[in-house]
Short mmCIF file of C-alpha atoms and ligand atoms in Angstrom, two decimals:
data_model
loop_
_atom_site.label_atom_id
_atom_site.label_comp_id
_atom_site.label_asym_id
_atom_site.label_seq_id
_atom_site.Cartn_x
_atom_site.Cartn_y
_atom_site.Cartn_z
CA MET A 1 27.59 -35.89 -150.87
CA ALA A 2 27.59 -39.40 -152.22
CA LEU A 3 25.04 -41.63 -150.55
CA ILE A 4 26.73 -45.00 -150.81
CA SER A 5 26.56 -47.51 -148.02
CA ILE A 6 28.18 -50.91 -148.35
CA ILE A 7 27.88 -53.32 -145.46
CA GLU A 8 29.78 -56.52 -145.91
CA ASP A 9 27.87 -59.69 -145.14
CA PHE A 10 24.62 -57.84 -144.85
CA HIS A 11 21.85 -60.30 -144.11
CA PRO A 12 18.52 -58.56 -143.73
CA LEU A 13 16.03 -59.84 -141.24
CA ALA A 14 13.16 -61.49 -143.12
CA ASN A 15 9.63 -61.71 -141.79
CA GLU A 16 7.86 -64.24 -144.00
CA LYS A 17 4.41 -63.44 -142.70
CA LEU A 18 4.74 -59.78 -143.65
CA LEU A 19 6.33 -60.61 -146.98
CA SER A 20 3.58 -62.98 -148.00
CA ARG A 21 0.96 -60.39 -147.05
CA ALA A 22 2.85 -57.87 -149.20
CA GLU A 23 2.77 -60.37 -152.04
CA GLU A 24 -1.00 -60.76 -151.74
CA LEU A 25 -1.29 -57.01 -152.06
CA ARG A 26 0.70 -56.83 -155.30
CA PRO A 27 -1.39 -54.65 -157.63
CA ILE A 28 -2.51 -55.40 -161.14
CA LEU A 29 -0.78 -53.25 -163.70
CA ARG A 30 -2.80 -51.37 -166.28
CA HIS A 31 -1.66 -50.81 -169.85
CA THR A 32 -2.35 -48.44 -172.71
CA ILE A 33 -0.79 -48.09 -176.15
CA ARG A 34 0.71 -44.73 -177.07
CA GLU A 35 2.15 -43.58 -180.37
CA PRO A 36 4.27 -40.54 -181.22
CA ILE A 37 2.53 -37.27 -181.93
CA GLY A 38 5.36 -35.94 -184.08
CA GLY A 39 9.09 -35.80 -184.36
CA PHE A 40 12.17 -33.83 -185.23
CA ARG A 41 15.79 -34.16 -186.19
CA LEU A 42 18.52 -32.71 -184.01
CA LYS A 43 20.66 -30.60 -186.31
CA GLU A 44 23.81 -31.91 -184.77
CA ARG A 45 24.30 -34.87 -182.52
CA TYR A 46 24.34 -32.93 -179.27
CA SER A 47 22.68 -29.71 -180.26
CA PRO A 48 19.29 -28.61 -178.98
CA GLU A 49 18.53 -27.14 -182.44
CA LYS A 50 16.04 -29.20 -184.37
CA ASP A 51 14.11 -29.54 -187.59
CA GLU A 52 10.46 -30.37 -186.94
CA ILE A 53 8.86 -33.28 -188.70
CA VAL A 54 5.10 -33.74 -188.92
CA LEU A 55 3.51 -37.02 -188.01
CA HIS A 56 2.58 -38.32 -191.46
CA GLN A 57 6.17 -37.86 -192.69
CA LEU A 58 7.65 -40.09 -190.00
CA PRO A 59 7.25 -43.50 -191.72
CA HIS A 60 8.82 -42.13 -194.92
CA LEU A 61 11.84 -40.53 -193.38
CA SER A 62 14.97 -42.53 -194.11
CA LEU A 63 17.97 -42.72 -191.82
CA GLY A 64 21.43 -42.95 -193.33
CA LYS A 65 24.71 -43.23 -191.46
CA GLY A 66 25.06 -40.58 -188.76
CA GLU A 67 21.49 -39.32 -189.07
CA ASN A 68 19.01 -39.14 -186.26
CA LEU A 69 15.28 -39.09 -185.81
CA CYS A 70 13.59 -38.06 -182.59
CA LEU A 71 10.07 -39.21 -181.80
CA ASP A 72 7.91 -37.14 -179.50
CA PHE A 73 5.26 -39.17 -177.69
CA GLY A 74 3.60 -35.99 -176.47
CA GLU A 75 3.68 -36.82 -172.76
CA HIS A 76 5.79 -38.62 -170.20
CA LEU A 77 5.34 -42.39 -170.49
CA VAL A 78 6.49 -45.42 -168.56
CA GLY A 79 6.49 -48.59 -170.58
CA TYR A 80 7.86 -50.83 -173.29
CA LEU A 81 8.81 -49.84 -176.81
CA THR A 82 8.14 -51.62 -180.10
CA LEU A 83 9.47 -50.37 -183.43
CA GLU A 84 8.43 -51.59 -186.87
CA LEU A 85 11.53 -51.20 -189.02
CA SER A 86 12.01 -51.32 -192.75
CA TYR A 87 14.37 -49.89 -195.38
CA THR A 88 14.67 -48.07 -198.68
CA GLY A 89 17.25 -48.89 -201.35
CA SER A 90 18.80 -52.25 -202.06
CA HIS A 91 18.41 -55.31 -199.88
CA PRO A 92 20.30 -54.67 -196.62
CA ASP A 93 23.75 -56.20 -196.98
CA ALA A 94 24.88 -55.34 -193.46
CA PRO A 95 23.18 -55.06 -190.06
CA ALA A 96 21.68 -51.76 -189.00
CA PHE A 97 23.64 -50.49 -186.02
CA LEU A 98 21.38 -48.22 -183.96
CA LYS A 99 21.60 -46.13 -180.88
CA LEU A 100 18.36 -45.54 -179.00
CA LYS A 101 18.23 -42.84 -176.40
CA PHE A 102 15.16 -42.41 -174.23
CA ALA A 103 14.72 -39.06 -172.56
CA GLU A 104 12.24 -37.68 -170.08
CA THR A 105 13.02 -34.10 -171.12
CA LEU A 106 14.28 -32.31 -174.19
CA GLY A 107 17.44 -31.23 -172.40
CA GLU A 108 18.32 -34.82 -171.57
CA LEU A 109 17.92 -35.76 -175.23
CA SER A 110 20.70 -33.55 -176.47
CA GLU A 111 23.09 -34.20 -173.58
CA ASN A 112 26.28 -36.08 -174.37
CA SER A 113 26.22 -38.87 -171.83
CA GLN A 114 29.90 -39.59 -172.41
CA GLU A 115 30.62 -36.39 -170.54
CA TYR A 116 28.91 -37.65 -167.41
CA ASP A 117 31.42 -38.31 -164.67
CA GLY A 118 29.32 -38.43 -161.49
CA TRP A 119 29.12 -40.86 -158.57
CA LEU A 120 25.90 -42.59 -159.59
CA SER A 121 26.21 -45.36 -162.13
CA ARG A 122 25.97 -44.24 -165.75
CA SER A 123 24.00 -47.44 -166.35
CA TRP A 124 20.93 -45.41 -165.39
CA ILE A 125 21.24 -43.42 -168.61
CA GLN A 126 18.58 -44.84 -170.88
CA GLU A 127 20.65 -45.64 -173.95
CA GLU A 128 20.95 -48.78 -176.00
CA TYR A 129 23.23 -49.77 -178.86
CA LEU A 130 21.63 -52.44 -181.02
CA HIS A 131 22.34 -54.48 -184.08
CA VAL A 132 19.35 -55.30 -186.26
CA ASP A 133 20.11 -58.14 -188.65
CA LEU A 134 16.80 -58.58 -190.40
CA LEU A 135 14.83 -55.88 -192.16
CA PRO A 136 11.93 -55.42 -192.39
CA GLY A 137 11.35 -56.53 -188.83
CA ARG A 138 9.87 -55.73 -185.48
CA LEU A 139 12.10 -54.61 -182.63
CA VAL A 140 10.65 -55.23 -179.17
CA LEU A 141 12.76 -53.85 -176.36
CA PRO A 142 12.70 -55.92 -173.17
CA ARG A 143 13.46 -53.09 -170.77
CA ARG A 144 10.90 -50.68 -169.30
CA TYR A 145 11.72 -47.03 -169.99
CA ALA A 146 10.53 -43.67 -168.65
CA PHE A 147 10.45 -41.14 -171.45
CA ARG A 148 8.65 -38.68 -173.65
CA TYR A 149 11.29 -38.52 -176.37
CA LEU A 150 13.11 -41.26 -178.22
CA LYS A 151 16.15 -40.41 -180.28
CA ILE A 152 17.15 -43.00 -182.87
CA THR A 153 20.61 -42.53 -184.29
CA MET A 154 21.83 -44.58 -187.20
CA MET A 155 25.34 -45.40 -186.09
CA ASP A 156 26.05 -47.36 -189.24
CA THR A 157 24.28 -48.91 -192.20
CA SER A 158 25.76 -49.60 -195.63
CA PRO A 159 25.75 -47.42 -198.73
CA LYS A 160 23.13 -49.81 -200.17
CA TYR A 161 20.19 -49.01 -197.89
CA LYS A 162 18.66 -46.60 -195.39
CA LEU A 163 16.46 -47.34 -192.41
CA LEU A 164 12.77 -46.51 -192.11
CA ILE A 165 10.84 -46.36 -188.84
CA LYS A 166 7.44 -47.44 -190.07
CA GLN A 167 5.74 -47.38 -186.70
CA ALA A 168 6.54 -46.87 -183.04
CA GLU A 169 4.48 -47.59 -179.98
CA CYS A 170 4.84 -47.68 -176.25
CA ARG A 171 2.85 -50.08 -174.09
CA THR A 172 2.52 -48.07 -170.91
CA GLU A 173 2.43 -49.56 -167.44
CA SER A 174 1.11 -48.26 -164.13
CA SER A 175 -1.04 -49.48 -161.26
CA ALA A 176 -2.82 -46.11 -161.15
CA ASP A 177 -5.83 -45.15 -163.19
CA LEU A 178 -5.37 -41.49 -163.95
CA SER A 179 -8.68 -41.29 -165.77
CA ALA A 180 -10.52 -42.21 -162.56
CA VAL A 181 -9.26 -39.15 -160.71
CA ARG A 182 -11.05 -35.84 -160.89
CA ALA A 183 -8.97 -33.11 -162.51
CA LEU A 184 -8.83 -29.84 -160.63
CA GLN A 185 -10.91 -27.16 -162.30
CA SER A 186 -10.40 -24.23 -160.00
CA GLY A 187 -10.42 -21.71 -162.81
CA ASP A 188 -6.82 -20.87 -161.99
CA THR A 189 -4.84 -22.17 -164.96
CA GLN A 190 -1.50 -22.38 -163.19
CA LEU A 191 -2.82 -24.27 -160.17
CA ASP A 192 -4.89 -26.59 -162.35
CA ARG A 193 -1.81 -27.43 -164.38
CA ILE A 194 0.40 -27.92 -161.31
CA HIS A 195 -2.26 -30.23 -159.87
CA ALA A 196 -2.52 -32.24 -163.10
CA VAL A 197 1.23 -32.64 -163.47
CA SER A 198 1.53 -33.72 -159.81
CA LEU A 199 -0.98 -36.48 -160.35
CA LYS A 200 0.66 -37.56 -163.58
CA THR A 201 3.98 -37.72 -161.72
CA LEU A 202 2.46 -39.86 -159.00
CA ALA A 203 0.65 -42.13 -161.48
CA ASN A 204 3.82 -42.81 -163.44
CA CYS A 205 5.66 -43.71 -160.23
CA MET A 206 2.86 -46.06 -159.12
CA GLN A 207 3.97 -49.42 -160.36
CA GLU A 208 4.01 -52.65 -158.36
CA GLU A 209 5.33 -50.45 -155.56
CA PHE A 210 5.52 -46.73 -155.14
CA GLU A 211 8.74 -46.19 -157.07
CA ASP A 212 10.83 -43.10 -156.39
CA GLY A 213 11.32 -42.60 -160.10
CA PRO A 214 10.47 -44.87 -163.03
CA LYS A 215 13.78 -43.97 -164.70
CA ARG A 216 15.88 -44.10 -161.51
CA ASP A 217 16.09 -45.69 -158.91
CA ARG A 218 12.86 -47.56 -159.76
CA ARG A 219 12.72 -48.48 -156.11
CA LEU A 220 10.75 -48.04 -152.92
CA TRP A 221 12.28 -45.43 -150.58
CA VAL A 222 10.67 -44.47 -147.27
CA GLY A 223 10.91 -40.70 -147.68
CA ASP A 224 9.33 -40.85 -151.10
CA LEU A 225 6.67 -43.30 -149.94
CA ARG A 226 5.50 -40.93 -147.23
CA LEU A 227 4.88 -38.10 -149.68
CA MET A 228 3.30 -40.36 -152.28
CA ALA A 229 0.99 -41.81 -149.66
CA LEU A 230 -0.19 -38.31 -148.71
CA THR A 231 -0.97 -37.43 -152.32
CA ASN A 232 -2.47 -40.84 -152.99
CA ALA A 233 -4.93 -40.26 -150.14
CA VAL A 234 -6.38 -37.18 -151.88
CA SER A 235 -6.36 -38.75 -155.36
CA PHE A 236 -6.12 -42.43 -156.32
CA ARG A 237 -6.88 -43.68 -152.82
CA HIS A 238 -5.01 -46.86 -153.67
CA PHE A 239 -4.48 -47.69 -150.00
CA ASP A 240 -3.56 -51.32 -150.64
CA LEU A 241 -0.46 -50.13 -152.43
CA VAL A 242 0.54 -48.06 -149.39
CA LYS A 243 -0.11 -51.09 -147.23
CA ARG A 244 1.96 -53.33 -149.50
CA CYS A 245 4.87 -50.91 -149.23
CA LEU A 246 4.62 -50.71 -145.44
CA TYR A 247 4.68 -54.50 -145.31
CA LEU A 248 7.66 -54.67 -147.69
CA PHE A 249 9.66 -52.39 -145.42
CA GLY A 250 8.55 -54.38 -142.41
CA GLY A 251 9.24 -57.69 -144.13
CA SER A 252 12.92 -57.08 -144.85
CA ARG A 253 14.89 -54.97 -142.40
CA PHE A 254 18.31 -54.46 -140.89
CA PRO A 255 19.27 -57.37 -138.62
CA ASP A 256 18.64 -55.18 -135.55
CA GLY A 257 15.12 -54.34 -136.68
CA ARG A 258 15.74 -50.94 -138.24
CA VAL A 259 13.78 -50.10 -141.36
CA SER A 260 16.08 -49.76 -144.35
CA ALA A 261 16.04 -46.55 -146.40
CA ASN A 262 14.86 -48.54 -149.41
CA VAL A 263 14.00 -52.08 -150.43
CA PHE A 264 14.56 -54.01 -153.62
CA THR A 265 11.61 -56.10 -154.67
CA ARG A 266 13.04 -58.04 -157.58
CA PRO A 267 14.04 -60.79 -158.02
CA ALA A 268 13.12 -61.18 -154.36
CA VAL A 269 12.36 -58.66 -151.63
CA GLU A 270 15.54 -57.51 -149.93
CA ALA A 271 16.29 -54.47 -147.81
CA ASP A 272 19.13 -52.34 -149.13
CA ASP A 273 22.11 -51.96 -146.79
CA THR A 274 21.46 -48.23 -146.52
CA PHE A 275 20.04 -46.73 -143.36
CA LEU A 276 18.76 -43.18 -143.13
CA PHE A 277 17.93 -41.91 -139.65
CA ASP A 278 15.13 -39.59 -140.78
CA TYR A 279 13.66 -42.07 -143.26
CA ALA A 280 13.33 -44.82 -140.64
CA LEU A 281 11.39 -42.37 -138.46
CA LEU A 282 9.15 -41.46 -141.34
CA TYR A 283 8.13 -45.10 -141.52
CA THR A 284 6.32 -44.62 -138.20
CA VAL A 285 4.75 -41.41 -139.51
CA THR A 286 3.57 -43.11 -142.70
CA LEU A 287 2.03 -46.01 -140.80
CA GLU A 288 0.07 -43.66 -138.54
CA GLU A 289 -1.17 -41.64 -141.51
CA TYR A 290 -2.16 -44.81 -143.34
CA LEU A 291 -4.17 -45.87 -140.29
CA GLN A 292 -5.83 -42.45 -140.07
CA ASP A 293 -7.04 -43.01 -143.61
CA THR A 294 -8.04 -46.65 -143.32
CA ASN A 295 -8.41 -47.74 -139.70
CA ASP A 296 -6.80 -50.99 -140.79
CA SER A 297 -6.57 -53.09 -137.62
CA GLU A 298 -4.55 -55.85 -139.29
CA ALA A 299 -1.80 -53.41 -140.25
CA LEU A 300 -1.83 -51.84 -136.79
CA CYS A 301 -1.39 -55.22 -135.21
CA ASP A 302 1.29 -56.43 -137.68
CA LEU A 303 3.39 -53.28 -137.92
CA TYR A 304 3.03 -51.52 -134.57
CA ASP A 305 6.11 -53.04 -132.95
CA ILE A 306 8.25 -52.28 -135.99
CA ALA A 307 7.13 -48.67 -135.97
CA MET A 308 7.97 -48.36 -132.27
CA GLN A 309 11.38 -49.98 -132.79
CA GLN A 310 12.32 -47.14 -135.12
CA ILE A 311 11.54 -44.58 -132.44
CA GLU A 312 13.30 -46.53 -129.73
CA TYR A 313 16.42 -46.87 -131.86
CA ALA A 314 16.45 -43.13 -132.49
CA LEU A 315 15.95 -42.35 -128.80
CA ARG A 316 19.11 -44.31 -128.07
CA GLN A 317 21.06 -41.92 -130.32
CA LEU A 318 21.03 -38.90 -127.99
CA ASP A 319 24.17 -37.30 -126.59
CA GLU A 320 24.78 -35.55 -123.26
CA SER A 321 22.94 -32.45 -124.51
CA GLY A 322 19.87 -34.66 -124.94
CA THR A 323 19.75 -34.09 -128.71
CA VAL A 324 20.66 -36.45 -131.57
CA LYS A 325 24.38 -37.23 -131.58
CA GLU A 326 26.65 -36.45 -134.52
CA GLU A 327 27.17 -40.09 -135.58
CA ALA A 328 23.42 -40.45 -136.08
CA VAL A 329 23.15 -37.03 -137.75
CA LYS A 330 25.50 -38.35 -140.43
CA ASP A 331 22.78 -40.86 -141.39
CA CYS A 332 20.23 -38.14 -141.93
CA PHE A 333 19.06 -37.30 -145.44
CA ILE A 334 16.83 -34.16 -145.20
CA ASP A 335 17.86 -32.77 -148.61
CA TRP A 336 20.54 -33.08 -151.25
CA CYS A 337 22.72 -30.28 -149.96
CA GLU A 338 26.39 -30.61 -149.11
CA GLU A 339 26.59 -27.48 -146.99
CA LEU A 340 23.55 -28.15 -144.86
CA ASP A 341 24.22 -28.77 -141.16
CA LYS A 342 21.64 -31.42 -140.30
CA THR A 343 22.10 -31.53 -136.53
CA ALA A 344 18.98 -29.54 -135.68
CA CYS A 345 16.98 -31.30 -138.40
CA ALA A 346 17.80 -34.76 -137.03
CA THR A 347 16.49 -33.88 -133.58
CA ALA A 348 13.47 -32.17 -135.10
CA VAL A 349 12.53 -35.17 -137.24
CA LEU A 350 12.69 -37.34 -134.13
CA LEU A 351 10.44 -34.90 -132.26
CA TYR A 352 8.05 -34.87 -135.20
CA ALA A 353 7.93 -38.67 -135.39
CA LEU A 354 7.38 -38.92 -131.62
CA ARG A 355 4.06 -37.11 -132.03
CA TYR A 356 2.91 -39.66 -134.60
CA ALA A 357 4.23 -42.55 -132.54
CA ARG A 358 2.16 -41.34 -129.60
CA ARG A 359 -0.96 -41.32 -131.75
CA LEU A 360 -0.11 -44.85 -132.80
CA ALA A 361 0.29 -45.96 -129.19
CA ARG A 362 -3.07 -44.43 -128.28
CA ARG A 363 -4.65 -46.12 -131.28
CA LYS A 364 -3.28 -49.42 -129.96
CA ASN A 365 -4.49 -48.65 -126.44
CA ASP A 366 -0.89 -48.97 -125.35
CA TRP A 367 -1.18 -46.31 -122.67
CA SER A 368 2.12 -46.88 -120.90
CA GLN A 369 3.93 -46.49 -124.23
CA ALA A 370 1.90 -43.35 -125.02
CA ASN A 371 2.92 -41.95 -121.68
CA PHE A 372 6.56 -42.85 -122.17
CA LEU A 373 6.55 -41.20 -125.60
CA LEU A 374 5.02 -38.05 -124.16
CA GLN A 375 7.78 -37.80 -121.57
CA GLN A 376 10.40 -38.39 -124.24
CA TYR A 377 8.82 -35.74 -126.43
CA ASP A 378 8.84 -33.19 -123.62
CA SER A 379 12.43 -33.74 -122.64
CA LEU A 380 13.67 -33.83 -126.24
CA ARG A 381 11.75 -30.63 -126.98
CA GLN A 382 13.38 -28.87 -124.04
CA ALA A 383 16.81 -30.12 -125.04
CA ALA A 384 16.20 -28.98 -128.63
CA MET A 385 15.20 -25.49 -127.53
CA ARG A 386 18.20 -25.23 -125.19
CA ARG A 387 20.61 -26.23 -127.89
CA PHE A 388 19.16 -24.80 -131.10
CA TRP A 389 16.91 -21.83 -130.32
CA ASP A 390 18.80 -18.54 -130.53
CA GLU A 391 16.95 -15.98 -128.45
CA GLU A 392 18.82 -13.09 -129.96
CA ARG A 393 18.31 -14.04 -133.59
CA GLN A 394 14.86 -15.52 -132.93
CA CYS A 395 15.46 -18.60 -135.03
CA PHE A 396 17.00 -22.07 -134.87
CA VAL A 397 20.74 -22.32 -135.27
CA SER A 398 22.45 -25.60 -136.05
CA ASN A 399 26.16 -25.55 -135.18
CA SER A 400 26.18 -21.81 -135.97
CA GLN A 401 24.36 -22.28 -139.28
CA VAL A 402 20.96 -20.74 -139.99
CA SER A 403 19.18 -22.71 -142.71
CA ALA A 404 15.65 -22.98 -144.02
CA ALA A 405 15.74 -26.73 -143.35
CA SER A 406 16.37 -26.24 -139.60
CA GLN A 407 13.51 -23.72 -139.30
CA VAL A 408 11.22 -26.00 -141.29
CA TRP A 409 11.78 -29.17 -139.32
CA MET A 410 11.77 -27.46 -135.93
CA THR A 411 8.49 -25.79 -136.91
CA LEU A 412 6.95 -29.04 -138.05
CA ALA A 413 8.11 -30.62 -134.81
CA ASP A 414 6.39 -27.88 -132.76
CA ALA A 415 9.66 -27.45 -130.88
CA GLY A 416 8.96 -23.86 -129.90
CA THR A 417 5.81 -21.91 -129.15
CA PRO A 418 3.62 -20.97 -132.13
CA GLU A 419 5.14 -17.46 -131.95
CA GLN A 420 8.69 -18.83 -132.04
CA SER A 421 7.82 -21.08 -134.99
CA GLY A 422 6.29 -18.09 -136.77
CA ARG A 423 9.46 -16.09 -136.29
CA ALA A 424 11.59 -19.03 -137.42
CA MET A 425 9.61 -19.37 -140.63
CA ARG A 426 9.79 -15.64 -141.28
CA LYS A 427 13.53 -16.00 -140.90
CA ALA A 428 13.47 -18.87 -143.41
CA LEU A 429 11.55 -16.67 -145.84
CA SER A 430 14.08 -13.89 -145.55
CA LEU A 431 17.23 -15.99 -146.01
CA THR A 432 19.33 -14.95 -148.97
CA GLU A 433 22.50 -16.76 -148.01
CA GLY A 434 23.45 -20.17 -146.76
CA PRO A 435 22.49 -23.62 -147.96
CA ARG A 436 19.88 -23.63 -150.70
CA MET A 437 17.07 -26.16 -150.72
CA SER A 438 17.45 -28.35 -153.77
CA THR A 439 14.73 -30.98 -153.92
CA PRO A 440 10.94 -30.89 -154.15
CA TYR A 441 11.12 -33.18 -151.10
CA MET A 442 12.54 -30.35 -149.00
CA HIS A 443 10.33 -27.75 -150.66
CA HIS A 444 7.27 -29.80 -149.73
CA TYR A 445 8.19 -29.59 -146.06
CA TYR A 446 8.97 -25.90 -146.45
CA VAL A 447 5.45 -25.25 -147.75
CA THR A 448 3.86 -27.31 -144.98
CA ALA A 449 5.88 -25.45 -142.34
CA LEU A 450 4.70 -22.10 -143.75
CA LEU A 451 1.14 -23.38 -143.57
CA ARG A 452 1.66 -24.60 -140.02
CA VAL A 453 2.47 -21.08 -138.84
CA GLY A 454 -0.39 -19.55 -140.80
CA LEU A 455 1.69 -18.04 -143.62
CA ARG A 456 -0.89 -19.20 -146.12
CA GLU A 457 -0.19 -16.68 -148.86
CA GLU A 458 3.54 -17.21 -148.68
CA ALA A 459 2.98 -20.97 -148.88
CA GLU A 460 0.85 -20.64 -151.97
CA GLU A 461 3.25 -18.22 -153.57
CA HIS A 462 6.14 -20.57 -152.93
CA LEU A 463 4.26 -23.53 -154.37
CA ARG A 464 3.36 -21.56 -157.48
CA HIS A 465 6.88 -20.25 -157.89
CA TYR A 466 8.75 -23.49 -157.26
CA TRP A 467 6.59 -26.04 -159.09
CA GLY A 468 5.37 -23.42 -161.59
CA SER A 469 8.94 -22.63 -162.62
CA MET A 470 9.48 -26.32 -163.34
CA LEU A 471 6.49 -26.18 -165.69
CA ASP A 472 7.92 -23.07 -167.31
CA ALA A 473 11.16 -24.98 -167.83
CA GLY A 474 9.23 -27.67 -169.74
CA ALA A 475 8.25 -30.26 -167.13
CA ASP A 476 5.64 -32.85 -168.16
CA THR A 477 6.11 -34.53 -164.81
CA PHE A 478 7.84 -33.01 -161.79
CA TRP A 479 11.54 -33.50 -161.22
CA GLU A 480 13.78 -35.00 -158.60
CA CYS A 481 15.91 -31.96 -158.18
CA TRP A 482 15.18 -28.36 -159.09
CA ASP A 483 16.66 -25.06 -158.10
CA PRO A 484 15.15 -22.34 -160.32
CA GLU A 485 18.29 -20.27 -159.92
CA HIS A 486 20.61 -23.16 -160.79
CA PRO A 487 18.67 -25.24 -163.32
CA GLU A 488 21.59 -27.56 -164.03
CA ARG A 489 21.99 -28.56 -160.38
CA SER A 490 22.37 -32.27 -159.78
CA PRO A 491 23.27 -34.15 -156.60
CA TYR A 492 25.05 -36.77 -158.66
CA GLY A 493 27.61 -34.80 -160.61
CA GLY A 494 25.61 -34.61 -163.85
CA SER A 495 21.97 -33.92 -164.60
CA VAL A 496 21.78 -36.67 -167.24
CA VAL A 497 21.18 -39.17 -164.42
CA ASN A 498 18.62 -36.97 -162.67
CA SER A 499 15.11 -38.34 -162.61
CA TYR A 500 12.50 -36.12 -164.26
CA CYS A 501 9.45 -37.93 -162.97
CA HIS A 502 10.15 -38.22 -159.30
CA ALA A 503 7.74 -39.35 -156.64
CA TRP A 504 8.67 -36.88 -153.95
CA SER A 505 7.74 -33.99 -156.21
CA CYS A 506 4.10 -35.04 -156.52
CA THR A 507 2.76 -33.28 -153.42
CA PRO A 508 1.33 -30.03 -154.86
CA ALA A 509 -1.90 -31.95 -155.56
CA TYR A 510 -2.00 -32.85 -151.87
CA LEU A 511 -1.10 -29.34 -150.70
CA ILE A 512 -3.71 -27.78 -152.98
CA GLU A 513 -6.48 -30.21 -152.03
CA LYS A 514 -5.74 -30.23 -148.34
CA TYR A 515 -4.82 -26.62 -147.62
CA LEU A 516 -5.32 -24.26 -150.52
CA LEU A 517 -8.51 -25.23 -152.30
CA GLU A 518 -10.94 -23.93 -149.76
CA THR A 519 -9.52 -20.44 -149.81
CA ILE A 520 -9.00 -20.44 -153.56
CA ASN A 521 -12.66 -21.28 -154.10
CA LYS A 522 -13.71 -18.63 -151.62
CA GLU A 523 -11.65 -16.02 -153.44
CA ASP A 524 -13.51 -16.79 -156.67
C1 RAM B 601 17.80 -40.93 -154.21
C2 RAM B 601 16.43 -41.08 -154.70
C3 RAM B 601 15.34 -41.20 -153.69
C4 RAM B 601 15.71 -40.62 -152.37
C5 RAM B 601 17.07 -41.00 -151.92
C6 RAM B 601 17.50 -40.40 -150.61
O1 RAM B 601 18.65 -41.89 -154.70
O2 RAM B 601 16.23 -39.98 -155.50
O3 RAM B 601 14.19 -40.58 -154.17
O4 RAM B 601 14.75 -40.98 -151.43
O5 RAM B 601 18.01 -40.65 -152.88
#
């Protein structure tokens, strides 16, 4: 399922007041300097087999034609690279022709990117070919990279000299201060580690905006923002960054007022011409949650109408059954999953957002709107139950498909009674066939739906299994896409463009702090 939307002559609606407020809220970036902790040589160009190299050998290791050297920085970093280069042998009589490959994971390092043939641009692959004319010399790369490993391949030199990497350093960048956040010390090693990696993932995605992934797309998306904001509230509490992002979305929108699925912020703020039905609704949810945390009356006043517009647009997308019509369902994201029928999910996300919109209206003392939203919620809920609840199977069915995603979103929307939701989630737990959830984004909502119906142990077990298996597979930060049974799965047609530090996977820290900690401590 390629997500490519191209609207000709797209001219987003700009709200200068909101954009200048967003600008005032631009955070200061923090920096640290990191050096490699060791290295290795890949035995063959694309083989995972390697010869380890200890740190003190690195500056003495020479690179001749065809040889490679991989530096391990010990943890996932986001920042800028500087290399101090030199040579052994005679004076260089030809440029050094280098290939640099930055990789977030070991697997990515040994992948042959030439084999990638997916629908997302290969320009996201972090590879550079460079000519270095002067040695010794310092090479400062202008681009920001997300990586733990750097593979340097000597594409060509001359028989007269070999290259030396005397020193390497990364100047990291983030608007989060990881050292200011308390690490979890529950005594449970797995949960402590999951919590730490969640926060590291979030920190590395916290730049001048909440980026979805510092490798790709390096951009602010609504669905990712919502989950980052939740985790931020129990950790960094950098609420001005959430506010900035809400203002950016509000400041550049579709001409009819809809919130775009993502915005570009450089060189200037501009909404992307991609609309996602569920993401626009999550804007309203995110605003209400931000206000719960901050009580920010300025944001309520500035963004209230925009949040309501998203709901009103969605309410205009109902068909004769009273549920979301197919054309609008097509704009729904939910998860990267081709086979998933999203019809029930689309209606459920609208129901879910209506609850938050009502809270917003009450917060604004807009009682007639609150009343209107309540009526809309009731009639949509009835329509949803009529169309999607299967009395015989005791679960939600979306165009004859039973999926975890439909049970999850209908449960989160409180579409049925608590008993019906409980049965739906038990059904979700027992599914062995049908569309498989593929992203931590969807798995987050799965865990919250289990918690909503009181399946606390199952929720914890799922969290441990899903995010824990990513750790077992070598994650330093959590990934964009992960199916433990299909580790190579990628929505893009090749895992080399997958992001391995992805914002929407940061929520275990939130889930642990908000729901699990109390009981874990009691069990101790
Ligand atoms: C991808 C990004 C982003 C997500 C969208 C729907 O390109 O991974 O995180 O929100 O898709």
